[in-house]
Amino acid sequence: MIFAPLHIISGYSFLQSGLTIEKIKKAVKENDYFGAAISDINVLYGVPKFVKMMDEINKPYLIGIEISLNGDNISIYALNDEGYKNLCLLSSLLNKEMDVSSFLKDNHQGLLGILSTNEGHFKDEFSKEIDSKFTKYLLNISRMFDSFYLGIEVTSKDEVHYANKVRKFAAEYTYTTIAFPRILYLNKEDAIILDIVHAIKEDENISVKEKTGQHYFMKEADYSKIYSKSELSKTVELIKSSTLSFAKKRGEMLHYPVEDSVQTLKDNVYNGLKEKSLNQEEYLKRAEYEIGIITSMGFADYFLIVQDFIKHAEDVGILVGPGRGSAAGSLVSYALGITKVDPIKYDLQFERFLNPGRKTMPDIDVDFMDTRRNEVIDYMREKYGENRVAQISTFQTIMAKQAIRDIGRIYDEFSSRSWLIDNLSKTITDPKLTLADAYRKLPAFKKLVDSDHDYLQIVSLARKIEGLPRQNGLHAAGVILNNTPMESSLPVTYDIDGHYVTQYESIYLEEQGFLKMDFLSLRNLTTIDYCVKLINENHQDVSLDPKHIDFDKPETYELISKGQLTGIFQLESAGMKRAIKTIRPSRFEDVVAVISLFRPGPMASIPTYARRKHGEEPVTYLSNDLKEVLEDTYGVLTYQEQVTGVAVKMAGFSVSEADLFRRGISKKKADVLKAMEAKFLEGCKKKGYSDKVSKTVYDAIMKFANYGFNKSHAAVYAYIACEMAYLKSHYPLEFYASIMMTASSTSDSKFSEYVSEMRSRNIPVYVPDINHSEKNFIIYNNGLLYPLGEIRGITYILVNNILEERKENGPFTDFFSFIVRMFKYGISESSLEHLIRAGVFDSLNPSRASLLASIGKGLQYADLISSGQGQVLLDDSLLPPPSIIEVKDNPLDNLNDEYEALGIMLSSNPLSYRSDLYDKYDIVSLNEANEHKGNFKIMGIVKSVKIINTKKGTPMAFIKLFDQTSEFEVTIFSDLYSDNMRYIKKNNILLIEGSNKNNQGESSFIASKIELIEN
């Protein structure tokens, strides 16, 4: 092909193109273009993926951006490494909305500029009489680039004459013209995509209509009719002229600011060991070994940087996690205070973290309190410079469900019929599926699409935008550190605070050698920190340090073994609780083991581990020589590190070779597996093992390889879990106050579970009280008091006003005095209703129905005795408050209101008097019912009943039940409804048997039997 399309705008110019990178690759390959280029508007977001795709089909490329300069659109491309550096700087400047003219005059080296002559200032002026002002203007632009061309685009017969005029002008003034069609979608019929994405961007409505356009990938014969041979061949020449190597290493390790980082690392490590009283020969030899590998690989600065920001965090009171991942296998990390688990004591492997035979960057991820993580990143910016620290972009892609919703929202034909969109969306049960996959794999989705032209049309339109990038965001944890200013090595954009954000995604940055660190948020650390503060406040004889909690106590493991694990990091799932009750941990190592075993594959070994631990079964080994490797886990293969231990012991591998062996077999590639098996068996043979034993051991490893867990990672997870279990076992009130503080009744599904467990331990949770509740949960009367800040419908402004008024003028004495005192803050009828329903006035007047009926009176009274500024003008002795309107309370209505206000029932449990039924019938609580399989029973109070008629004209019902934990919807089909309709009434207590069924991708509980429980 003598042509390469250079003016491709991809979907990374958000909502301005219909082209994914995959579609560009498809077009380049199918049309056999010589190569291609993308030039997105101001940004290089899509460049790494584009380069990768072009490499896959072995096609050369150019990379660039399109900018607007003095009203003209100019596409600028990098022709070499110097040009790429300038392009990165230019794109970064554009994202600050700065003028780039002066920049281009001084930094044009390696840049190619192509001006679009079919639009903008050029076209406006060219259509007039050409004068010296215009020619001078164009000359000035051309001088901003090493190479400059006039881009010709012809999209209709009407434009041929104009294009010829441009060609004539170019010849006269010695400019070169080049074929430069702007490409925005794959095929002619895809022109409608531009209307769709524009409507999405501007939140406008459009109508369904077919549309064709000219901004698509054409065949060679079509381009040859429009452009001259030289204009077409020039596109190829330009791509050939590029010497840019995009894939080269561009990142440079950030230097820690000391003269000799290697010596500083050594000093810090040995000082750290001394402070921990670990001067034994075993520790000193391991430290020397690790330091040798770390420094030989050039990572001394890396470790010093991590040590420094962790120390800073701890110095300013930010709780840091004990480590994460394989980094916990490093004694150097432990000595520097980067991790908190002794790798020698717990037999953790350094090579699992850093292997001299595997040339990869070290990977130390660090957890911080979720409320203060950003402070650590700010510290990095201050210490190393704003332009050497950047967070990482991610891109939100329009997936199947989103595409359907977008089409439904913008098209007039569908926007008024939202049920069409709801029906389709509900059937897509796997969010990762494309629409095409959904049609093939989901019968309910296929049935809908085949049943109605409207559904087919929605899906057809949705497929046109599916896969397009929609917007960029921030990586949850990733931060890039570089020794030189970011924008000279890669393009950046900026967050709302002006901080650097890379334009490239994480995977591509690591490929280019940039140092990435994960600064992770962990809510459990916030819980621990808050809990320790409460303990130290409430217990004068206790002074706990959240950084060093001595959790290794019998009470810690007793609580874990009992399965009282709600709120405990990594241990609170129902399946994990069952595993723990089976194993009954009595030491830290057991907790590490259960975290590793609770995975597909190794899970089958949990009963074996438990029986052997408790002496119910003899401990055996695959080979007696493996006792040293597997003794700590009772002969059960539990950790990835044990695989390497087996390879060292039996096959004679070095630790480094054994780690490569472990990695190799986990990838399950046939050729790799064959080579690994041969090497392992040969090694075993040399060490005198029989073929039978060697093969048995190898097969056992292979079964385990895909699922094995990293022991270092499990150890640091267990560390946090045991810290929390210690706090929970010794200081339960403070612990529950802390997990409730970091949870939320409005968003945390665990909230009701926390309350249920507290009740099982006879720890009460009280409804909020207007005179005692604070913003967060507090310890009150040997239980917890619900906070004002968690009442639904109550703003934080109102909460602050209540607390301020209470602090300044004392407790509230009655309901009307509360209204009068809060009148100056603009207390509303709605806010008063929410407060009453939550029970905050129960201590002043227990009749919630009476208070609700008296709100109007109270507001009128407050208005009467107050000035416009809320000041009380009349003494209540002169104008006494009105009487409360007495209304009889309905206890179930009150509980229902309480549930709506708090997300849980606290004042009483309406089902408690029939708690015997829970065990008798094995009743599932409503908050667990969604996850239950098979036929099971539930019990609850009827909150609402909705009756509809089926197609046959017979009534059926949808009812909402509630208990003290949750709400749950039940579907009752016609026959069952007919037999039980006398029971299906609001406030009745029903025992219902049924099962969860999947209907068109949505789960519903279908009742099969109903029984009325006497109320």
Coordinates of N, CA and C in Angstrom, one line a residue, residues 93-179:
L93 N 1.9 20.8 28.6 CA 1.6 22.3 28.7 C 0.1 22.5 28.3
L94 N -0.3 21.8 27.2 CA -1.7 22.0 26.8 C -2.7 21.6 27.8
N95 N -2.4 20.7 28.7 CA -3.3 20.3 29.7 C -3.3 21.3 30.9
K96 N -2.4 22.3 30.8 CA -2.5 23.4 31.7 C -3.1 24.6 31.1
E97 N -3.6 24.4 29.8 CA -4.2 25.4 29.0 C -3.3 26.6 28.9
M98 N -2.0 26.4 28.6 CA -1.1 27.4 28.4 C -0.8 27.7 26.9
D99 N -0.4 28.9 26.6 CA -0.1 29.2 25.2 C 1.2 28.5 24.8
V100 N 1.1 27.8 23.6 CA 2.2 27.0 23.2 C 3.1 27.6 22.1
S101 N 2.7 28.7 21.6 CA 3.5 29.3 20.4 C 4.9 29.5 20.8
S102 N 5.2 30.1 21.9 CA 6.6 30.4 22.3 C 7.3 29.1 22.6
F103 N 6.6 28.1 23.1 CA 7.3 26.8 23.4 C 7.7 26.2 22.1
L104 N 6.8 26.2 21.1 CA 7.2 25.5 19.8 C 8.3 26.2 19.1
K105 N 8.4 27.5 19.3 CA 9.5 28.3 18.6 C 10.9 27.8 19.2
D106 N 10.9 27.5 20.5 CA 12.2 27.1 21.1 C 12.4 25.6 21.2
N107 N 11.3 24.8 21.0 CA 11.4 23.3 21.2 C 10.8 22.5 20.1
H108 N 11.2 22.9 18.9 CA 10.6 22.2 17.7 C 11.4 21.1 17.2
Q109 N 12.5 20.8 17.8 CA 13.4 19.7 17.3 C 12.7 18.4 17.3
G110 N 12.8 17.7 16.2 CA 12.2 16.4 16.0 C 10.7 16.4 15.9
L111 N 10.1 17.6 15.6 CA 8.6 17.6 15.5 C 8.2 17.9 14.0
L112 N 7.2 17.2 13.6 CA 6.6 17.3 12.3 C 5.2 18.0 12.5
G113 N 5.0 19.0 11.7 CA 3.7 19.7 11.8 C 2.9 19.6 10.5
I114 N 1.6 19.2 10.6 CA 0.7 19.1 9.4 C -0.5 20.0 9.7
L115 N -0.7 21.0 8.9 CA -1.8 21.9 9.1 C -3.0 21.5 8.3
S116 N -4.2 21.3 8.9 CA -5.4 20.9 8.2 C -5.9 22.1 7.4
T117 N -5.8 22.1 6.1 CA -6.2 23.2 5.3 C -7.7 23.3 5.0
N118 N -8.4 22.3 5.4 CA -9.9 22.2 5.1 C -10.7 22.8 6.2
E119 N -10.2 23.5 7.2 CA -10.9 24.0 8.3 C -10.2 25.2 8.9
G120 N -10.9 25.8 9.9 CA -10.2 26.8 10.7 C -9.8 28.1 10.1
H121 N -8.9 28.8 10.7 CA -8.4 30.1 10.3 C -7.8 30.0 8.8
F122 N -7.1 28.9 8.5 CA -6.5 28.8 7.2 C -7.6 28.9 6.1
K123 N -8.6 28.1 6.3 CA -9.7 28.0 5.3 C -10.4 29.4 5.2
D124 N -10.7 30.0 6.3 CA -11.4 31.3 6.3 C -10.6 32.3 5.5
E125 N -9.2 32.4 5.8 CA -8.4 33.4 5.2 C -8.1 33.1 3.7
F126 N -7.9 31.8 3.5 CA -7.6 31.3 2.1 C -8.7 31.6 1.1
S127 N -9.9 31.5 1.7 CA -11.1 31.8 0.8 C -11.2 33.2 0.4
K128 N -10.5 34.1 1.1 CA -10.4 35.5 0.7 C -9.2 35.7 -0.2
E129 N -8.9 36.9 -0.5 CA -7.8 37.2 -1.3 C -6.5 37.0 -0.5
I130 N -5.6 36.2 -1.0 CA -4.3 36.0 -0.3 C -3.4 37.2 -0.3
D131 N -3.0 37.6 0.9 CA -2.2 38.8 1.0 C -0.9 38.4 1.8
S132 N -0.1 39.4 2.0 CA 1.2 39.2 2.6 C 1.0 38.8 4.1
K133 N 0.0 39.4 4.7 CA -0.3 39.0 6.1 C -0.5 37.5 6.3
F134 N -1.3 37.0 5.3 CA -1.6 35.5 5.4 C -0.3 34.7 5.1
T135 N 0.4 35.1 4.1 CA 1.6 34.3 3.8 C 2.7 34.4 5.0
K136 N 2.7 35.6 5.6 CA 3.6 35.7 6.8 C 3.2 34.9 7.9
Y137 N 1.9 34.9 8.1 CA 1.3 34.0 9.2 C 1.7 32.6 9.0
L138 N 1.5 32.1 7.8 CA 1.8 30.7 7.5 C 3.3 30.4 7.6
L139 N 4.1 31.3 7.2 CA 5.5 31.1 7.3 C 5.9 31.0 8.8
N140 N 5.4 31.8 9.6 CA 5.7 31.8 11.1 C 5.3 30.4 11.7
I141 N 4.2 29.9 11.2 CA 3.8 28.6 11.7 C 4.7 27.5 11.2
S142 N 5.1 27.6 10.0 CA 6.0 26.5 9.4 C 7.3 26.5 10.1
R143 N 7.8 27.6 10.6 CA 9.1 27.7 11.3 C 9.1 27.1 12.7
M144 N 7.9 26.8 13.2 CA 7.8 26.2 14.5 C 8.1 24.7 14.5
F145 N 8.4 24.1 13.3 CA 8.6 22.7 13.2 C 9.8 22.4 12.4
D146 N 10.4 21.2 12.7 CA 11.5 20.7 11.8 C 11.0 20.4 10.4
S147 N 9.8 19.9 10.3 CA 9.2 19.6 9.0 C 7.8 20.1 9.1
F148 N 7.3 20.6 7.9 CA 5.9 21.2 7.9 C 5.3 20.9 6.6
Y149 N 4.0 20.5 6.7 CA 3.2 20.1 5.5 C 1.8 20.8 5.6
L150 N 1.2 20.9 4.4 CA -0.2 21.3 4.3 C -1.0 20.1 4.0
G151 N -1.9 19.8 5.0 CA -2.7 18.6 4.9 C -3.9 18.8 4.0
I152 N -4.1 18.0 3.0 CA -5.2 18.1 2.1 C -6.3 17.0 2.5
E153 N -7.5 17.5 2.6 CA -8.6 16.6 2.9 C -9.8 16.9 1.9
V154 N -10.2 15.8 1.2 CA -11.4 16.0 0.3 C -12.4 15.0 0.7
T155 N -13.6 15.5 1.1 CA -14.7 14.6 1.6 C -15.9 14.7 0.6
S156 N -15.8 15.6 -0.4 CA -16.9 15.7 -1.3 C -16.4 16.3 -2.6
K157 N -17.2 16.2 -3.7 CA -16.9 16.8 -5.0 C -16.7 18.3 -4.9
D158 N -17.5 18.9 -4.0 CA -17.4 20.3 -3.9 C -16.1 20.8 -3.4
E159 N -15.4 19.9 -2.7 CA -14.1 20.3 -2.1 C -12.9 20.1 -3.0
V160 N -13.1 19.5 -4.2 CA -12.0 19.2 -5.1 C -11.4 20.6 -5.6
H161 N -12.3 21.5 -6.0 CA -11.8 22.8 -6.5 C -11.0 23.5 -5.5
Y162 N -11.5 23.5 -4.2 CA -10.7 24.2 -3.1 C -9.4 23.5 -2.9
A163 N -9.4 22.2 -2.9 CA -8.1 21.4 -2.7 C -7.1 21.8 -3.8
N164 N -7.6 21.9 -5.1 CA -6.7 22.2 -6.2 C -6.1 23.6 -6.0
K165 N -6.9 24.6 -5.5 CA -6.4 25.9 -5.2 C -5.3 25.9 -4.1
V166 N -5.5 25.0 -3.1 CA -4.4 24.9 -2.0 C -3.2 24.3 -2.6
R167 N -3.3 23.3 -3.5 CA -2.1 22.7 -4.1 C -1.4 23.7 -5.0
K168 N -2.1 24.6 -5.7 CA -1.5 25.6 -6.5 C -0.7 26.6 -5.6
F169 N -1.4 27.0 -4.6 CA -0.8 27.9 -3.6 C 0.5 27.3 -3.0
A170 N 0.4 26.0 -2.6 CA 1.6 25.4 -2.0 C 2.7 25.3 -3.0
A171 N 2.5 25.0 -4.2 CA 3.6 25.0 -5.2 C 4.2 26.3 -5.4
E172 N 3.4 27.4 -5.4 CA 3.9 28.7 -5.6 C 4.8 29.2 -4.4
Y173 N 4.4 28.8 -3.2 CA 5.1 29.2 -2.0 C 6.0 28.1 -1.4
T174 N 6.3 27.1 -2.2 CA 7.2 26.0 -1.8 C 6.8 25.3 -0.5
Y175 N 5.5 25.0 -0.4 CA 5.0 24.1 0.7 C 4.7 22.8 0.0
T176 N 4.8 21.7 0.8 CA 4.5 20.4 0.3 C 3.1 20.0 0.9
T177 N 2.3 19.5 0.0 CA 0.9 19.0 0.4 C 1.0 17.5 0.6
I178 N 0.1 17.0 1.5 CA 0.1 15.6 1.9 C -1.3 15.2 2.0
A179 N -1.6 13.9 1.7 CA -3.0 13.4 1.9 C -3.2 13.3 3.4

